[in-house]
mmCIF file of C-alpha atoms in Angstrom:
data_model
loop_
_atom_site.group_PDB
_atom_site.id
_atom_site.type_symbol
_atom_site.label_atom_id
_atom_site.label_comp_id
_atom_site.label_asym_id
_atom_site.label_seq_id
_atom_site.Cartn_x
_atom_site.Cartn_y
_atom_site.Cartn_z
ATOM 1 C CA MET A 1 0.618 17.638 71.436
ATOM 2 C CA TYR A 2 3.473 15.150 71.814
ATOM 3 C CA ALA A 3 3.823 15.896 75.524
ATOM 4 C CA ILE A 4 0.067 15.562 76.034
ATOM 5 C CA ALA A 5 0.036 12.216 74.205
ATOM 6 C CA VAL A 6 2.950 10.868 76.258
ATOM 7 C CA LEU A 7 1.511 12.172 79.522
ATOM 8 C CA GLY A 8 -1.973 10.833 78.759
ATOM 9 C CA ASN A 9 -0.732 7.355 77.838
ATOM 10 C CA PHE A 10 1.528 7.127 80.898
ATOM 11 C CA THR A 11 -1.355 8.313 83.090
ATOM 12 C CA LEU A 12 -3.611 5.597 81.684
ATOM 13 C CA LEU A 13 -0.943 2.953 82.323
ATOM 14 C CA PHE A 14 -0.363 4.217 85.867
ATOM 15 C CA ILE A 15 -4.068 4.318 86.771
ATOM 16 C CA VAL A 16 -4.731 0.813 85.468
ATOM 17 C CA LYS A 17 -1.673 -0.490 87.329
ATOM 18 C CA ILE A 18 -2.640 0.917 90.734
ATOM 19 C CA ASP A 19 -6.408 0.262 90.604
ATOM 20 C CA GLU A 20 -7.189 -3.442 91.040
ATOM 21 C CA SER A 21 -10.768 -3.027 89.786
ATOM 22 C CA LEU A 22 -9.399 -2.073 86.365
ATOM 23 C CA HIS A 23 -7.570 -5.375 85.930
ATOM 24 C CA VAL A 24 -10.065 -6.659 83.359
ATOM 25 C CA PRO A 25 -9.588 -7.445 79.642
ATOM 26 C CA MET A 26 -10.963 -4.131 78.359
ATOM 27 C CA TYR A 27 -8.396 -2.132 80.316
ATOM 28 C CA TYR A 28 -5.616 -4.578 79.487
ATOM 29 C CA PHE A 29 -6.323 -3.939 75.813
ATOM 30 C CA LEU A 30 -6.381 -0.181 76.472
ATOM 31 C CA CYS A 31 -2.964 -0.523 78.137
ATOM 32 C CA MET A 32 -1.659 -2.445 75.135
ATOM 33 C CA LEU A 33 -2.940 0.352 72.911
ATOM 34 C CA ALA A 34 -1.305 2.975 75.152
ATOM 35 C CA VAL A 35 2.075 1.214 74.987
ATOM 36 C CA THR A 36 1.746 0.879 71.225
ATOM 37 C CA ASN A 37 0.936 4.574 70.886
ATOM 38 C CA LEU A 38 3.843 5.529 73.137
ATOM 39 C CA VAL A 39 6.406 3.527 71.185
ATOM 40 C CA ALA A 40 5.034 4.629 67.815
ATOM 41 C CA SER A 41 5.145 8.291 68.777
ATOM 42 C CA MET A 42 8.558 8.002 70.440
ATOM 43 C CA SER A 43 10.004 6.423 67.317
ATOM 44 C CA THR A 44 8.990 9.261 65.001
ATOM 45 C CA VAL A 45 8.429 12.519 66.856
ATOM 46 C CA PRO A 46 11.950 13.130 68.279
ATOM 47 C CA LYS A 47 13.508 13.092 64.797
ATOM 48 C CA MET A 48 10.687 15.236 63.470
ATOM 49 C CA LEU A 49 11.254 17.750 66.273
ATOM 50 C CA SER A 50 14.987 17.845 65.536
ATOM 51 C CA ILE A 51 14.168 18.618 61.907
ATOM 52 C CA PHE A 52 11.898 21.512 62.836
ATOM 53 C CA TRP A 53 13.822 22.930 65.798
ATOM 54 C CA PHE A 54 17.459 22.421 64.790
ATOM 55 C CA ASN A 55 17.115 22.287 61.002
ATOM 56 C CA SER A 56 18.656 18.791 61.023
ATOM 57 C CA ARG A 57 17.442 17.621 57.639
ATOM 58 C CA GLU A 58 19.456 14.409 57.377
ATOM 59 C CA ILE A 59 18.842 10.941 58.717
ATOM 60 C CA ASP A 60 21.138 7.927 58.451
ATOM 61 C CA PHE A 61 19.977 5.079 56.277
ATOM 62 C CA SER A 62 19.962 2.650 59.214
ATOM 63 C CA ALA A 63 18.016 5.127 61.346
ATOM 64 C CA CYS A 64 15.528 5.584 58.516
ATOM 65 C CA LEU A 65 15.059 1.813 58.183
ATOM 66 C CA THR A 66 14.670 1.449 61.946
ATOM 67 C CA GLN A 67 12.100 4.222 62.053
ATOM 68 C CA MET A 68 10.238 2.707 59.111
ATOM 69 C CA TYR A 69 10.240 -0.710 60.810
ATOM 70 C CA PHE A 70 8.804 0.720 64.031
ATOM 71 C CA ILE A 71 6.115 2.672 62.189
ATOM 72 C CA HIS A 72 4.979 -0.413 60.265
ATOM 73 C CA CYS A 73 5.364 -2.769 63.218
ATOM 74 C CA PHE A 74 3.353 -0.701 65.659
ATOM 75 C CA SER A 75 0.728 0.233 63.089
ATOM 76 C CA GLY A 76 0.168 -3.490 62.589
ATOM 77 C CA MET A 77 0.032 -4.009 66.339
ATOM 78 C CA GLU A 78 -2.461 -1.181 66.718
ATOM 79 C CA SER A 79 -4.847 -2.723 64.208
ATOM 80 C CA GLY A 80 -4.509 -6.085 65.959
ATOM 81 C CA ILE A 81 -5.328 -4.489 69.299
ATOM 82 C CA PHE A 82 -8.416 -2.896 67.775
ATOM 83 C CA VAL A 83 -9.542 -6.342 66.601
ATOM 84 C CA ALA A 84 -8.931 -7.748 70.089
ATOM 85 C CA MET A 85 -10.913 -4.889 71.643
ATOM 86 C CA ALA A 86 -13.759 -5.529 69.222
ATOM 87 C CA PHE A 87 -13.715 -9.220 70.179
ATOM 88 C CA ASP A 88 -13.821 -8.259 73.862
ATOM 89 C CA ARG A 89 -16.852 -6.019 73.332
ATOM 90 C CA TYR A 90 -18.525 -8.677 71.164
ATOM 91 C CA VAL A 91 -18.216 -11.261 73.932
ATOM 92 C CA ALA A 92 -19.355 -8.723 76.540
ATOM 93 C CA ILE A 93 -22.487 -7.879 74.545
ATOM 94 C CA CYS A 94 -23.430 -11.285 73.142
ATOM 95 C CA ASP A 95 -22.512 -13.495 76.091
ATOM 96 C CA PRO A 96 -22.200 -11.277 79.183
ATOM 97 C CA LEU A 97 -22.630 -14.071 81.720
ATOM 98 C CA ARG A 98 -19.636 -16.002 80.384
ATOM 99 C CA HIS A 99 -17.446 -12.994 79.574
ATOM 100 C CA SER A 100 -15.067 -13.556 82.479
ATOM 101 C CA THR A 101 -14.752 -17.275 81.750
ATOM 102 C CA ILE A 102 -14.136 -16.753 78.035
ATOM 103 C CA LEU A 103 -11.685 -13.851 78.275
ATOM 104 C CA THR A 104 -9.363 -15.078 80.997
ATOM 105 C CA ASP A 105 -6.044 -13.450 81.797
ATOM 106 C CA SER A 106 -4.199 -16.228 79.988
ATOM 107 C CA LEU A 107 -6.288 -15.741 76.835
ATOM 108 C CA VAL A 108 -5.731 -11.977 76.956
ATOM 109 C CA SER A 109 -1.974 -12.526 77.276
ATOM 110 C CA LYS A 110 -2.037 -14.993 74.362
ATOM 111 C CA ILE A 111 -3.959 -12.462 72.269
ATOM 112 C CA GLY A 112 -1.413 -9.805 73.234
ATOM 113 C CA LEU A 113 1.462 -12.080 72.250
ATOM 114 C CA ALA A 114 -0.224 -12.861 68.932
ATOM 115 C CA VAL A 115 -0.688 -9.137 68.274
ATOM 116 C CA VAL A 116 2.984 -8.424 68.999
ATOM 117 C CA LEU A 117 4.186 -11.311 66.842
ATOM 118 C CA ARG A 118 1.858 -10.334 64.000
ATOM 119 C CA GLY A 119 3.052 -6.736 64.015
ATOM 120 C CA SER A 120 6.715 -7.697 64.308
ATOM 121 C CA VAL A 121 6.751 -10.421 61.681
ATOM 122 C CA LEU A 122 4.681 -8.559 59.103
ATOM 123 C CA ALA A 123 7.071 -5.611 59.244
ATOM 124 C CA LEU A 124 10.233 -7.689 58.836
ATOM 125 C CA PRO A 125 11.989 -7.604 55.491
ATOM 126 C CA PHE A 126 11.681 -11.040 53.992
ATOM 127 C CA PRO A 127 14.572 -12.839 52.283
ATOM 128 C CA PHE A 128 12.462 -13.723 49.257
ATOM 129 C CA LEU A 129 12.351 -10.063 48.254
ATOM 130 C CA ASN A 130 15.551 -10.699 46.264
ATOM 131 C CA VAL A 131 13.732 -12.982 43.841
ATOM 132 C CA ALA A 132 14.361 -12.359 40.166
ATOM 133 C CA LEU A 133 11.984 -9.984 38.412
ATOM 134 C CA HIS A 134 10.599 -12.613 36.045
ATOM 135 C CA PHE A 135 9.329 -14.629 39.035
ATOM 136 C CA HIS A 136 7.242 -11.655 40.214
ATOM 137 C CA ILE A 137 5.787 -11.303 36.717
ATOM 138 C CA LEU A 138 5.011 -15.022 36.606
ATOM 139 C CA MET A 139 3.274 -14.862 40.003
ATOM 140 C CA ALA A 140 1.297 -11.770 38.985
ATOM 141 C CA ASN A 141 0.082 -13.525 35.854
ATOM 142 C CA ALA A 142 -0.760 -16.673 37.812
ATOM 143 C CA TYR A 143 -2.717 -14.547 40.279
ATOM 144 C CA LEU A 144 -4.706 -13.071 37.412
ATOM 145 C CA LEU A 145 -5.242 -16.314 35.484
ATOM 146 C CA VAL A 146 -5.689 -19.098 38.039
ATOM 147 C CA PRO A 147 -8.826 -17.834 39.869
ATOM 148 C CA PRO A 148 -10.826 -17.258 36.660
ATOM 149 C CA MET A 149 -9.773 -20.720 35.535
ATOM 150 C CA ILE A 150 -10.708 -22.445 38.813
ATOM 151 C CA ASN A 151 -13.915 -20.528 39.668
ATOM 152 C CA PRO A 152 -16.115 -22.096 36.938
ATOM 153 C CA ILE A 153 -15.014 -25.540 38.047
ATOM 154 C CA ILE A 154 -15.683 -24.860 41.720
ATOM 155 C CA TYR A 155 -18.946 -22.960 41.378
ATOM 156 C CA GLY A 156 -20.154 -24.984 38.414
ATOM 157 C CA VAL A 157 -19.799 -28.283 40.253
ATOM 158 C CA ARG A 158 -21.311 -26.799 43.416
ATOM 159 C CA THR A 159 -24.452 -25.597 41.629
ATOM 160 C CA LYS A 160 -26.963 -28.441 41.404
ATOM 161 C CA GLN A 161 -28.525 -27.469 38.051
ATOM 162 C CA ILE A 162 -25.179 -27.179 36.299
ATOM 163 C CA ARG A 163 -23.943 -30.423 37.842
ATOM 164 C CA ASP A 164 -27.134 -32.277 36.796
ATOM 165 C CA ARG A 165 -26.945 -30.882 33.267
ATOM 166 C CA LEU A 166 -23.285 -31.860 33.018
ATOM 167 C CA LEU A 167 -24.044 -35.391 34.199
ATOM 168 C CA ARG A 168 -26.907 -35.703 31.682
ATOM 169 C CA LEU A 169 -24.619 -34.475 28.939
ATOM 170 C CA PHE A 170 -21.960 -37.106 29.628
ATOM 171 C CA THR A 171 -24.245 -39.991 30.630
ATOM 172 C CA HIS A 172 -26.773 -39.530 27.814
ATOM 173 C CA LYS A 173 -26.862 -42.676 25.739
ATOM 174 C CA GLY A 174 -27.633 -42.491 22.066
ATOM 175 C CA THR A 175 -31.261 -43.200 21.148
#
């Protein structure tokens, strides 16, 4: 299955590269997906095969972290590419006459760069992970307490009947 996946993705990349008629956004996104699938499979399957074939049951800590980074990074990229492909199909269906003017090569490359940056940055270990435990507890409590405290204010003021009743309550003069 691994060989078929690698061969299929390389075939897709080769065909899109040599055929000029396939140089459109849909196939660019398919190529991005193929590259993502290639790197994701090449980062996990060789070690898995060494475990099964050679009974090599150990992995270095740094290799494990690298493999984990690539799995998370390229999974994030894959979901971003799916969103970009959905946007491409949305524009093609809803505004077919302007599809080529909306999805230009520069926009597709910017979307591709955004997908790569999103996947890479979201998988990075952040320095604020070394924050003291009490800060996490404080933030969890704030997350649970602040929205219920703010929602009545926001939705109460936005609802006309509640706002009018509140104004009558505070502006009512004694009779």
